[in-house]
Amino acid sequence: MKFSTTAIHAGNEADESTGAVSVPIYQTSTYKQEGLGKHKGFEYARTQNPTRIALEQNLAALEGGKACFAFASGMAAINATMTLLRAGDHVIVSDNTYGGTFRLFDKVLKNFGIEFSYVDTREPQNIEDAARAETRMVFVETPTNPVMSLTDLKAVSEITRRRGIRLVVDNTFMSPYFQRPLELGADIVIHSTTKYLNGHSDSIGGAVILNDEEDIKQMAFIQNAAGAIISPMDSWLVLRGTKTLVVRMKQHDENGRVVAQFLSEHPRVERVYYPGLKSHPQHELACRQMSGFGGMISFETGSLENAKRVLEGVRVCTLGESLGGVESLISHPATMTHASVPVQERNRLGITDGLVRVSVGIEDVEDIIEDLDQAINEL
Ligand SMILES: *Cc1c(COP(=O)(O)O)cnc(C)c1O
């Protein structure tokens, strides 16, 4: 089956008892058992829930993985993945990863004896150089948030395969429609389903998709043992979201390209970060590794004052954290998503006070451009 068909049908079997074409929301904590040790495969809803299972089957199929486990948030999915490790293990991480990921690693997991090295993964050799005997995982985001740096997944997976290290990819920004990490050699894919997979800014969730049988067994154990599961209602919302993933992603991409081009030609915009622009230093890799460029764009306004004017001057775009919804969202990484990253580190990564990030929605692109234009012209 092709991607669009899978998106609509995987996990979405008609309900056996009623024929309902939409998977019911099984809002239950437990299940009646017919006798001692006799049940229908459902005992307690932390362990098994039919709505969650439908979502997990859908997401596993979309990423081309053997199994998926859904969690209460993207961070819960990342945290569960990290508990595949033990004290003394070492992890290599993309140096401008999502702020919340950095915070979890640096402020929480480090205290449990897991060591992290943050390297510029644009250059695969940096991973080779940082690898030690205790390295058990390479964790990358590509493109990164918010400066849109790419990591060559195929090149990195050659290193991780050779060394027997897991390669974990946070694929939130691209979705499986535009980027397929498992096919490029990754072992584990993570999503914040909050973003493009759900797509309507009305649910928080996360997912882990894996291929290795041992890791699948362990992740099933962790999901039940630690219990950070997604709710039935949120499972249903994401399952509804992925039915339109293809049409939404096509429009995010189409609008994203137009908005990036407009910004790159605007005299008051100093710099635009978008992998679809020829001026992006890794444009060639983007064309090779992704089948679209999506709707995430960052641009430099020159100062905090200018950024504030743009952020407060827009009327169609909404000032807010998050991304990947049908509505255009605009945000200020330095004080919002990346506030927990130390200032020198932010400046080194290009996350300046003047940087503005847009999650281009699927409104009429002329309205988005007109809106950004009137706000930027106030500078
Ligand atoms: C939002 C986000 C997360 C965290 O997901 P939550 O659902 O907010 O917990 C992780 N990685 C990336 C790239 C994100 O954008």
Coordinates of C-alpha atoms and ligand atoms in Angstrom, one line a residue:
M1 CA 0.0 0.0 0.0
K2 CA 1.1 3.5 -0.8
F3 CA 1.6 6.1 2.0
S4 CA -1.7 8.0 1.6
T5 CA -3.7 4.7 1.7
T6 CA -1.7 3.5 4.8
A7 CA -2.3 6.8 6.5
I8 CA -6.1 6.3 6.2
H9 CA -6.3 2.5 6.7
A10 CA -3.5 1.2 8.9
G11 CA -4.9 0.5 12.4
N12 CA -8.3 1.8 11.2
E13 CA -10.3 -1.5 11.0
A14 CA -14.1 -1.1 11.2
D15 CA -15.2 -1.9 14.7
E16 CA -16.2 -5.6 15.0
S17 CA -19.3 -5.2 17.2
T18 CA -20.9 -2.3 15.4
G19 CA -19.1 -1.7 12.1
A20 CA -18.2 1.9 13.1
V21 CA -15.7 3.1 10.5
S22 CA -14.1 5.4 13.1
V23 CA -12.2 3.6 15.8
P24 CA -14.2 4.0 19.0
I25 CA -12.6 5.9 22.0
Y26 CA -12.4 3.1 24.5
Q27 CA -12.7 5.3 27.6
T28 CA -12.2 2.5 30.2
S29 CA -9.7 1.7 32.9
T30 CA -10.3 -2.0 33.0
Y31 CA -12.1 -4.9 31.3
K32 CA -14.5 -7.6 32.5
Q33 CA -12.8 -11.0 32.6
E34 CA -14.9 -14.1 31.8
G35 CA -13.2 -16.2 34.5
L36 CA -9.9 -16.4 36.3
G37 CA -7.2 -16.0 33.7
K38 CA -9.8 -15.9 30.9
H39 CA -10.1 -12.6 29.0
K40 CA -10.1 -11.1 25.5
G41 CA -6.4 -10.0 25.7
F42 CA -7.3 -6.8 27.6
E43 CA -6.7 -6.7 31.3
Y44 CA -6.0 -3.2 32.4
A45 CA -5.9 0.0 30.3
R46 CA -2.3 1.1 31.2
T47 CA -1.2 -2.1 29.6
Q48 CA -3.6 -2.4 26.7
N49 CA -6.2 0.0 25.2
P50 CA -7.7 -0.7 21.7
T51 CA -7.7 3.0 20.7
R52 CA -4.1 3.4 21.6
I53 CA -3.2 0.1 19.8
A54 CA -5.0 1.4 16.6
L55 CA -2.8 4.5 16.8
E56 CA 0.4 2.5 17.4
Q57 CA -0.4 0.3 14.4
N58 CA -1.0 3.3 12.2
L59 CA 2.2 5.1 13.2
A60 CA 4.4 2.0 12.9
A61 CA 3.0 1.5 9.4
L62 CA 3.7 5.2 8.5
E63 CA 7.3 5.1 9.6
G64 CA 7.8 1.6 8.2
G65 CA 8.8 0.2 11.6
K66 CA 7.9 -3.1 13.3
A67 CA 6.3 -1.6 16.4
C68 CA 5.2 1.7 17.9
F69 CA 4.5 2.8 21.5
A70 CA 2.5 5.9 22.1
F71 CA 3.1 8.2 25.1
A72 CA 1.5 11.1 26.9
S73 CA 3.9 13.7 25.2
G74 CA 6.9 13.9 23.0
M75 CA 9.1 14.3 26.1
A76 CA 7.6 11.2 27.7
A77 CA 8.5 9.3 24.5
I78 CA 12.0 10.6 24.6
N79 CA 12.3 9.8 28.3
A80 CA 11.1 6.3 27.8
T81 CA 13.6 5.8 25.0
M82 CA 16.4 7.0 27.2
T83 CA 15.5 4.4 29.8
L84 CA 16.7 1.7 27.4
L85 CA 20.1 2.9 28.7
R86 CA 21.8 2.3 32.0
A87 CA 24.1 4.3 34.3
G88 CA 27.5 4.6 32.8
D89 CA 26.2 4.6 29.2
H90 CA 27.2 7.5 26.9
V91 CA 25.1 9.3 24.4
I92 CA 26.0 11.6 21.5
V93 CA 23.5 14.3 20.8
S94 CA 22.9 17.0 18.1
D95 CA 24.1 20.2 19.6
N96 CA 21.1 22.3 18.8
T97 CA 18.4 19.8 19.7
Y98 CA 14.9 20.8 20.9
G99 CA 15.3 22.8 24.2
G100 CA 13.1 20.4 26.2
T101 CA 15.3 17.5 25.1
F102 CA 18.4 19.3 26.2
R103 CA 16.8 20.1 29.5
L104 CA 15.7 16.5 30.1
F105 CA 19.2 15.2 29.3
D106 CA 21.2 18.0 31.1
K107 CA 19.0 18.5 34.2
V108 CA 17.4 15.1 34.9
L109 CA 19.1 12.1 33.2
K110 CA 22.6 13.3 33.8
N111 CA 21.9 12.8 37.5
F112 CA 21.3 9.1 36.9
G113 CA 24.8 8.5 35.5
I114 CA 24.1 8.8 31.8
E115 CA 26.7 10.9 30.1
F116 CA 26.0 13.2 27.1
S117 CA 28.3 14.8 24.5
Y118 CA 26.8 17.5 22.4
V119 CA 28.4 17.7 19.0
D120 CA 27.7 19.4 15.6
T121 CA 26.2 16.4 13.8
R122 CA 26.2 18.3 10.4
E123 CA 29.7 16.7 10.2
P124 CA 29.4 12.9 10.7
Q125 CA 33.1 12.8 11.6
N126 CA 32.3 14.6 14.8
I127 CA 30.2 11.6 15.9
E128 CA 33.1 9.2 15.1
D129 CA 35.4 11.4 17.1
A130 CA 33.1 11.6 20.1
A131 CA 32.4 7.9 20.2
R132 CA 33.7 5.9 23.2
A133 CA 33.6 2.3 24.3
E134 CA 30.6 3.2 26.5
T135 CA 28.6 5.0 23.7
R136 CA 25.3 3.3 23.3
M137 CA 23.2 5.9 21.5
V138 CA 23.4 8.7 19.0
F139 CA 20.4 11.0 19.3
V140 CA 19.8 13.4 16.4
E141 CA 17.1 15.8 15.2
T142 CA 17.1 16.8 11.5
P143 CA 16.4 19.5 10.6
T144 CA 17.2 21.0 14.0
N145 CA 15.1 23.5 15.8
P146 CA 15.2 26.4 15.1
V147 CA 18.2 27.0 12.7
M148 CA 17.3 24.1 10.4
S149 CA 20.7 22.3 10.3
L150 CA 20.7 18.8 8.8
T151 CA 22.3 15.6 9.7
D152 CA 23.2 13.1 6.9
L153 CA 21.3 10.1 8.3
K154 CA 22.7 7.6 5.9
A155 CA 26.3 8.6 6.6
V156 CA 25.7 8.6 10.4
S157 CA 24.0 5.2 10.3
E158 CA 27.1 3.7 8.7
I159 CA 29.1 4.8 11.7
T160 CA 26.5 3.6 14.3
R161 CA 26.0 0.3 12.5
R162 CA 29.7 -0.4 12.4
R163 CA 30.0 0.4 16.1
G164 CA 26.8 -1.3 17.2
I165 CA 25.3 1.9 18.6
R166 CA 21.6 2.8 18.3
L167 CA 20.7 5.7 16.1
V168 CA 17.7 7.6 17.4
V169 CA 16.1 10.3 15.2
D170 CA 13.5 12.8 16.3
N171 CA 11.4 13.1 13.1
T172 CA 8.9 15.6 14.4
F173 CA 9.8 18.4 12.0
M174 CA 9.5 16.4 8.8
S175 CA 6.9 13.7 9.6
P176 CA 7.2 10.3 7.9
Y177 CA 5.7 11.7 4.8
F178 CA 8.9 13.8 4.0
Q179 CA 11.6 11.9 5.8
R180 CA 12.0 8.2 6.4
P181 CA 14.8 7.6 9.0
L182 CA 14.4 3.9 9.4
E183 CA 14.9 3.4 5.6
L184 CA 18.0 5.5 5.9
G185 CA 19.5 3.3 8.6
A186 CA 18.1 4.7 11.9
D187 CA 17.1 2.2 14.6
I188 CA 14.5 4.3 16.5
V189 CA 12.2 7.1 15.4
I190 CA 10.6 9.5 17.9
H191 CA 7.7 11.9 17.4
S192 CA 6.0 14.6 19.3
T193 CA 2.6 13.7 17.9
T194 CA 1.5 17.1 19.3
K195 CA 2.9 18.7 16.1
Y196 CA 2.3 17.6 12.5
L197 CA 1.0 14.1 13.1
N198 CA -2.0 15.4 15.1
G199 CA -1.8 18.7 13.2
H200 CA -4.6 20.6 14.8
S201 CA -3.1 22.0 17.9
D202 CA -5.5 20.2 20.2
S203 CA -3.6 17.3 21.7
I204 CA -0.3 16.5 23.4
G205 CA 1.3 13.1 22.7
G206 CA 4.4 11.3 21.6
A207 CA 5.5 8.1 19.9
V208 CA 8.5 5.8 19.6
I209 CA 8.8 3.5 16.5
L210 CA 11.4 0.7 16.5
N211 CA 12.7 -2.3 14.6
D212 CA 15.0 -4.2 16.9
E213 CA 13.2 -7.1 18.6
E214 CA 15.1 -6.8 21.9
D215 CA 14.4 -3.0 22.1
I216 CA 10.7 -3.6 21.2
K217 CA 10.3 -6.0 24.1
Q218 CA 12.1 -3.7 26.4
M219 CA 10.0 -0.6 25.3
A220 CA 6.7 -2.6 25.8
F221 CA 7.9 -3.3 29.3
I222 CA 8.9 0.3 29.9
Q223 CA 5.6 1.7 28.6
N224 CA 3.7 -0.5 31.0
A225 CA 6.1 -0.3 33.9
A226 CA 6.6 3.5 33.9
G227 CA 3.1 4.1 32.6
A228 CA 3.4 7.4 30.7
I229 CA 0.8 6.4 28.2
I230 CA -1.3 8.6 25.8
S231 CA -5.0 8.8 26.7
P232 CA -7.7 7.1 24.6
M233 CA -9.1 10.5 23.5
D234 CA -5.7 11.8 22.5
S235 CA -5.0 8.5 20.7
W236 CA -8.2 9.0 18.7
L237 CA -7.3 12.6 17.9
V238 CA -3.9 11.7 16.5
L239 CA -5.4 8.8 14.6
R240 CA -7.8 11.3 13.0
G241 CA -5.0 13.6 12.3
T242 CA -2.8 11.2 10.4
K243 CA -5.7 10.5 8.0
T244 CA -5.1 14.0 6.5
L245 CA -1.3 14.0 7.1
V246 CA -0.5 13.8 3.3
V247 CA -2.8 16.7 2.2
R248 CA -1.7 18.8 5.1
M249 CA 2.0 18.2 4.6
K250 CA 1.8 19.0 0.9
Q251 CA 0.2 22.3 1.7
H252 CA 2.6 23.1 4.6
D253 CA 5.4 22.5 2.1
E254 CA 3.9 24.5 -0.7
N255 CA 3.2 27.4 1.6
G256 CA 6.6 27.0 3.3
R257 CA 8.5 27.4 0.0
V258 CA 6.6 30.5 -1.0
V259 CA 7.0 32.2 2.4
A260 CA 10.7 31.3 2.6
Q261 CA 11.3 32.8 -0.8
F262 CA 9.4 35.9 0.1
L263 CA 11.4 36.4 3.3
S264 CA 14.7 35.8 1.5
E265 CA 13.9 38.7 -0.9
H266 CA 12.7 41.0 1.9
P267 CA 15.2 43.9 2.4
R268 CA 14.6 44.1 6.2
V269 CA 15.2 40.4 6.7
E270 CA 18.9 39.6 7.3
R271 CA 18.9 35.9 6.9
V272 CA 16.5 33.0 6.3
Y273 CA 16.9 29.4 7.5
Y274 CA 15.0 27.0 5.3
P275 CA 16.4 23.8 3.8
G276 CA 14.4 24.4 0.6
L277 CA 16.3 27.6 -0.3
K278 CA 19.3 27.2 -2.6
S279 CA 21.1 29.5 -0.2
H280 CA 20.8 26.9 2.6
P281 CA 24.3 25.4 3.1
Q282 CA 22.9 21.9 3.1
H283 CA 20.3 22.3 0.4
E284 CA 21.8 19.5 -1.6
L285 CA 21.5 17.0 1.3
A286 CA 18.0 18.2 1.9
C287 CA 17.0 17.3 -1.7
R288 CA 18.6 13.9 -1.2
Q289 CA 17.3 13.0 2.2
M290 CA 13.9 14.6 2.3
S291 CA 11.0 14.5 -0.2
G292 CA 9.8 17.9 0.8
F293 CA 11.0 20.8 3.0
G294 CA 7.9 21.4 5.2
G295 CA 6.7 24.5 6.8
M296 CA 9.3 25.4 9.4
I297 CA 11.2 28.6 8.7
S298 CA 13.4 30.9 10.9
F299 CA 14.6 34.3 10.1
E300 CA 16.9 37.0 11.5
T301 CA 15.5 40.4 12.3
G302 CA 18.7 41.8 13.8
S303 CA 17.7 42.6 17.4
L304 CA 15.3 41.7 20.2
E305 CA 13.5 45.0 19.6
N306 CA 12.9 44.1 15.9
A307 CA 11.8 40.5 16.8
K308 CA 9.4 41.9 19.4
R309 CA 7.8 44.2 16.8
V310 CA 7.3 41.4 14.3
L311 CA 6.0 39.0 16.9
E312 CA 3.5 41.6 18.2
G313 CA 2.7 43.0 14.8
V314 CA 1.3 39.9 13.1
R315 CA -2.5 39.4 12.9
V316 CA -3.0 36.1 10.9
C317 CA 0.0 34.3 12.5
T318 CA -0.5 33.6 16.2
L319 CA 2.2 34.3 18.7
G320 CA 2.7 31.0 20.6
E321 CA 4.9 28.0 21.2
S322 CA 4.5 24.8 19.3
L323 CA 4.3 24.0 15.6
G324 CA 2.8 21.8 13.0
G325 CA -0.8 22.9 13.3
V326 CA -3.1 24.0 10.5
E327 CA -2.8 27.6 11.8
S328 CA 0.4 29.6 11.3
L329 CA 2.3 30.1 14.6
I330 CA 5.1 32.5 15.2
S331 CA 7.6 32.3 18.1
H332 CA 10.8 33.7 19.6
P333 CA 13.2 30.7 20.3
A334 CA 15.6 32.7 22.6
T335 CA 12.9 33.4 25.2
M336 CA 10.4 30.6 24.4
T337 CA 11.4 27.2 23.2
H338 CA 15.2 27.6 23.9
A339 CA 15.1 29.7 27.1
S340 CA 16.7 26.8 29.0
V341 CA 19.8 26.8 26.8
P342 CA 22.6 29.0 28.2
V343 CA 23.0 32.3 26.4
Q344 CA 26.5 31.8 25.1
E345 CA 25.5 28.4 23.8
R346 CA 22.4 30.0 22.1
N347 CA 24.6 32.6 20.4
R348 CA 27.1 30.0 19.2
L349 CA 24.2 28.1 17.6
G350 CA 22.7 31.1 15.9
I351 CA 19.7 31.3 18.2
T352 CA 20.1 35.1 18.6
D353 CA 17.7 37.5 20.2
G354 CA 16.6 38.7 16.8
L355 CA 15.7 35.2 15.5
V356 CA 12.0 34.6 14.8
R357 CA 10.5 31.2 13.9
V358 CA 7.4 30.6 11.9
S359 CA 5.5 27.4 11.6
V360 CA 3.7 28.1 8.3
G361 CA 0.2 26.8 8.4
I362 CA -2.2 25.9 5.6
E363 CA -4.1 29.2 5.4
D364 CA -4.1 30.9 2.0
V365 CA -0.4 31.7 1.5
E366 CA -1.2 35.3 0.2
D367 CA -2.7 36.1 3.6
I368 CA 0.3 34.7 5.5
I369 CA 2.7 36.8 3.3
E370 CA 0.7 40.0 3.6
D371 CA 0.6 39.5 7.3
L372 CA 4.4 39.0 7.7
D373 CA 5.1 41.8 5.2
Q374 CA 3.0 44.4 7.2
A375 CA 4.7 43.4 10.4
I376 CA 8.2 43.4 9.0
N377 CA 7.7 46.7 7.3
E378 CA 7.2 48.3 10.7
L379 CA 10.9 47.7 11.4
Ligands
LIG1 C1 7.7 19.6 20.7 C2 8.9 18.8 20.4 C3 9.2 17.8 21.3 C4 8.5 17.6 22.6 O1 7.2 17.2 22.4 P1 6.0 17.4 23.5 O2 4.9 16.8 22.8 O3 5.9 18.9 23.6 O4 6.4 16.8 24.8 C5 10.3 17.1 21.0 N1 11.1 17.2 19.9 C6 10.7 18.2 19.0 C7 11.5 18.4 17.7 C8 9.6 19.0 19.2 O5 9.3 20.0 18.3

